[in-house]
GROMACS .gro file of C-alpha atoms in nm:
model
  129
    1UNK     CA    1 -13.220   3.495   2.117
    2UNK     CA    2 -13.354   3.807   2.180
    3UNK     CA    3 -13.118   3.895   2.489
    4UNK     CA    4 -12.830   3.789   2.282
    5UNK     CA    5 -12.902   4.042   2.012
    6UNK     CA    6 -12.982   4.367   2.220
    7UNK     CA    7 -12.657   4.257   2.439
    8UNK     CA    8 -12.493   4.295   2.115
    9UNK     CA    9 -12.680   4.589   2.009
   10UNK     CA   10 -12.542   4.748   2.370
   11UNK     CA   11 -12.186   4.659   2.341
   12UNK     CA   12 -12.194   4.818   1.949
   13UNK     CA   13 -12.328   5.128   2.127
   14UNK     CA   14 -12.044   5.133   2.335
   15UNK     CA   15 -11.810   5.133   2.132
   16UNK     CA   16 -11.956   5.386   1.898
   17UNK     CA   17 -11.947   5.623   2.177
   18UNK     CA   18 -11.580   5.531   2.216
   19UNK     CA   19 -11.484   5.623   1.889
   20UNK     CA   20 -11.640   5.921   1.814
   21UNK     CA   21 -11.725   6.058   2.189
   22UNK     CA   22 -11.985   6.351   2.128
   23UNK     CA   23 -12.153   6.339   2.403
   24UNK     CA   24 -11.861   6.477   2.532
   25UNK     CA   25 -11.646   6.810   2.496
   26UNK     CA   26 -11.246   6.796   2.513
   27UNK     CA   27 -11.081   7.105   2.704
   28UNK     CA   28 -10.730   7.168   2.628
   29UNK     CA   29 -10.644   7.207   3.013
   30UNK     CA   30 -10.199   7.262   2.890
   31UNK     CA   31  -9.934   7.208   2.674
   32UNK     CA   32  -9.595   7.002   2.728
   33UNK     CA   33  -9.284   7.152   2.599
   34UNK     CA   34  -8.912   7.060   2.640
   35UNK     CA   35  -8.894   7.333   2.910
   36UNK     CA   36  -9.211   7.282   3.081
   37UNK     CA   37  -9.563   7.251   3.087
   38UNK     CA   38  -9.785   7.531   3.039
   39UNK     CA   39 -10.140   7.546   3.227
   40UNK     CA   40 -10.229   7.923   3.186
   41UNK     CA   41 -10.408   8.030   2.894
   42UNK     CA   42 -10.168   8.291   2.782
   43UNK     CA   43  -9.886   8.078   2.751
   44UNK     CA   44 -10.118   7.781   2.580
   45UNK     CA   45 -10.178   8.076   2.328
   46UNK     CA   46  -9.806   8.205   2.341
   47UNK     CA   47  -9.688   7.802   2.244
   48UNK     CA   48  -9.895   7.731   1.983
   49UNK     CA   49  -9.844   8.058   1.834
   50UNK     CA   50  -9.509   7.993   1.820
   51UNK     CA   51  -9.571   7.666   1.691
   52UNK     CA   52  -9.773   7.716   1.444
   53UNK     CA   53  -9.624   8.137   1.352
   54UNK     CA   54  -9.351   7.969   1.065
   55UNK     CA   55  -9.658   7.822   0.887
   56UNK     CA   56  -9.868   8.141   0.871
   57UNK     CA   57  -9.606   8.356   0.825
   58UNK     CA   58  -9.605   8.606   0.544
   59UNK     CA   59  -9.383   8.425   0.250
   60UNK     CA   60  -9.189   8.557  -0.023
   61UNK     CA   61  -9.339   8.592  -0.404
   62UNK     CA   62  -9.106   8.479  -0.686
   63UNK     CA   63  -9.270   8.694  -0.935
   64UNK     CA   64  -9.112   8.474  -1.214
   65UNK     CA   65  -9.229   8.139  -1.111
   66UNK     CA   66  -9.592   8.294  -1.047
   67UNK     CA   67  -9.610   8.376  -1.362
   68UNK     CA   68  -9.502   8.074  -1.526
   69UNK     CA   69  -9.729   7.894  -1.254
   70UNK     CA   70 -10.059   8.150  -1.375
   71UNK     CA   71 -10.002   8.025  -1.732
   72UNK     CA   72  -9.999   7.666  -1.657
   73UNK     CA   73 -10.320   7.664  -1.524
   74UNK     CA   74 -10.513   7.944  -1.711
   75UNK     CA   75 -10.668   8.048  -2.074
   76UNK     CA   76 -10.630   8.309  -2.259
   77UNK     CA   77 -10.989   8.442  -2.362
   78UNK     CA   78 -11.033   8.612  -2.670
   79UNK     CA   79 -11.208   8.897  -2.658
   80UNK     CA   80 -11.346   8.928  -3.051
   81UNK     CA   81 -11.643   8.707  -3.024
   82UNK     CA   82 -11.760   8.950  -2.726
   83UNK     CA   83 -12.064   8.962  -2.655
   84UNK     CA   84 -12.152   8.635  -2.807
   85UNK     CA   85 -12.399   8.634  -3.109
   86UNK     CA   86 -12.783   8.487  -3.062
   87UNK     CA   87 -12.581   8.165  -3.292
   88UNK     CA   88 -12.310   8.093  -3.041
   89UNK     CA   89 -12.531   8.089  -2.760
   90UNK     CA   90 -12.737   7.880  -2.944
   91UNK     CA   91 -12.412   7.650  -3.057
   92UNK     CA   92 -12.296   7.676  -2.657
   93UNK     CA   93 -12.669   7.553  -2.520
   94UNK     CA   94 -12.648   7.278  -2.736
   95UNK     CA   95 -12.274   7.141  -2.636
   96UNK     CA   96 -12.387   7.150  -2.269
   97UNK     CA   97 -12.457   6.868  -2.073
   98UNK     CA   98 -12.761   6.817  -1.854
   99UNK     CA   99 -12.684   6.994  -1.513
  100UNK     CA  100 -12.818   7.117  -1.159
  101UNK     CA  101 -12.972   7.446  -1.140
  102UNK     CA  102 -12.779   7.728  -1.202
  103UNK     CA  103 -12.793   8.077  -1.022
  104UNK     CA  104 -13.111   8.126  -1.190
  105UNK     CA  105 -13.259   7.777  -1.016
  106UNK     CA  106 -13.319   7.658  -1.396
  107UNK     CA  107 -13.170   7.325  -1.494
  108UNK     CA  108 -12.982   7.355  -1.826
  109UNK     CA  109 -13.253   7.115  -1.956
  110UNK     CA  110 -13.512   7.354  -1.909
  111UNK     CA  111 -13.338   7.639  -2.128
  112UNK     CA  112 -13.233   7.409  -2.375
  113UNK     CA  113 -13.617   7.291  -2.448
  114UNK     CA  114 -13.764   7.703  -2.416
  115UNK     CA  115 -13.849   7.767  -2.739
  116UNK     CA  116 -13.739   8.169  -2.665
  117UNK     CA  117 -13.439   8.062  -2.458
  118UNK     CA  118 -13.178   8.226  -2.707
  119UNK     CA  119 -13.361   8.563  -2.733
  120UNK     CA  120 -13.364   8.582  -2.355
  121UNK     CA  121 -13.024   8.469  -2.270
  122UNK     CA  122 -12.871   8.715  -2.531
  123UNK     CA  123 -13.130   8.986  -2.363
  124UNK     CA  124 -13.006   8.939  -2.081
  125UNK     CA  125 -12.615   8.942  -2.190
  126UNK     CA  126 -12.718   9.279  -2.341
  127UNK     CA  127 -12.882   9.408  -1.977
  128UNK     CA  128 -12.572   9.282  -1.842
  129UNK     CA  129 -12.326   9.429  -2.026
   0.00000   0.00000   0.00000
């Protein structure tokens, strides 16, 4: 029983190493093109820069369809509520969700149960602005 299941065990380790080989290192010895193949290093560099040149190739803007692109996807922020009042930071801590630590390392859980988390945050927007 025991010889069975390590002779399985061996031939699953096998073909691990098949599939993702990295125990090994691959070497791109050439390239084959139409008109040849290519063994020196300069020309492996000259092909697939020629290859590859079309797709990072500088492309042309269409100003228009940027713009109409840019306000698809963003949102106009108005700036009359700037900077927020001691209330809307209040309002905003309350809205949000539990979440990871933020820059500060402090989950939003731990600012929403300070009991002086609103006068620091809006001390802090002050210092910051």
């Amino acid at each position: 029983m025991m010889k069975k299941l390590k002779q399985q065990q061996r031939r699953l380790q096998q073909r691990c190493k098949v599939r993702a080989p990295v125990d090994r290192r691959r070497v791109l010895r050439g390239i084959r093109h139409p008109l040849g193949t290519y063994t020196a290093p300069d020309e492996i560099a000259a092909c697939i820069s020629f290859y590859w040149g079309p797709v990072f190739d500088s492309k042309p803007i269409f100003e228009a369809s940027a713009k109409v692109y840019i306000e698809k996807l963003t949102k106009h922020v108005v700036l009359s509520n700037f900077p927020p009042s001691k209330r809307m930071i209040e309002k905003q801590l309350s809205l949000v969700h539990h979440s990871g630590p933020g820059p500060d390392l402090l989950p939003c859980a731990a600012w929403q149960r300070a009991p002086m988390a609103v006068d620091i945050l809006d001390e802090v927007m002050v210092w910051i602005l």
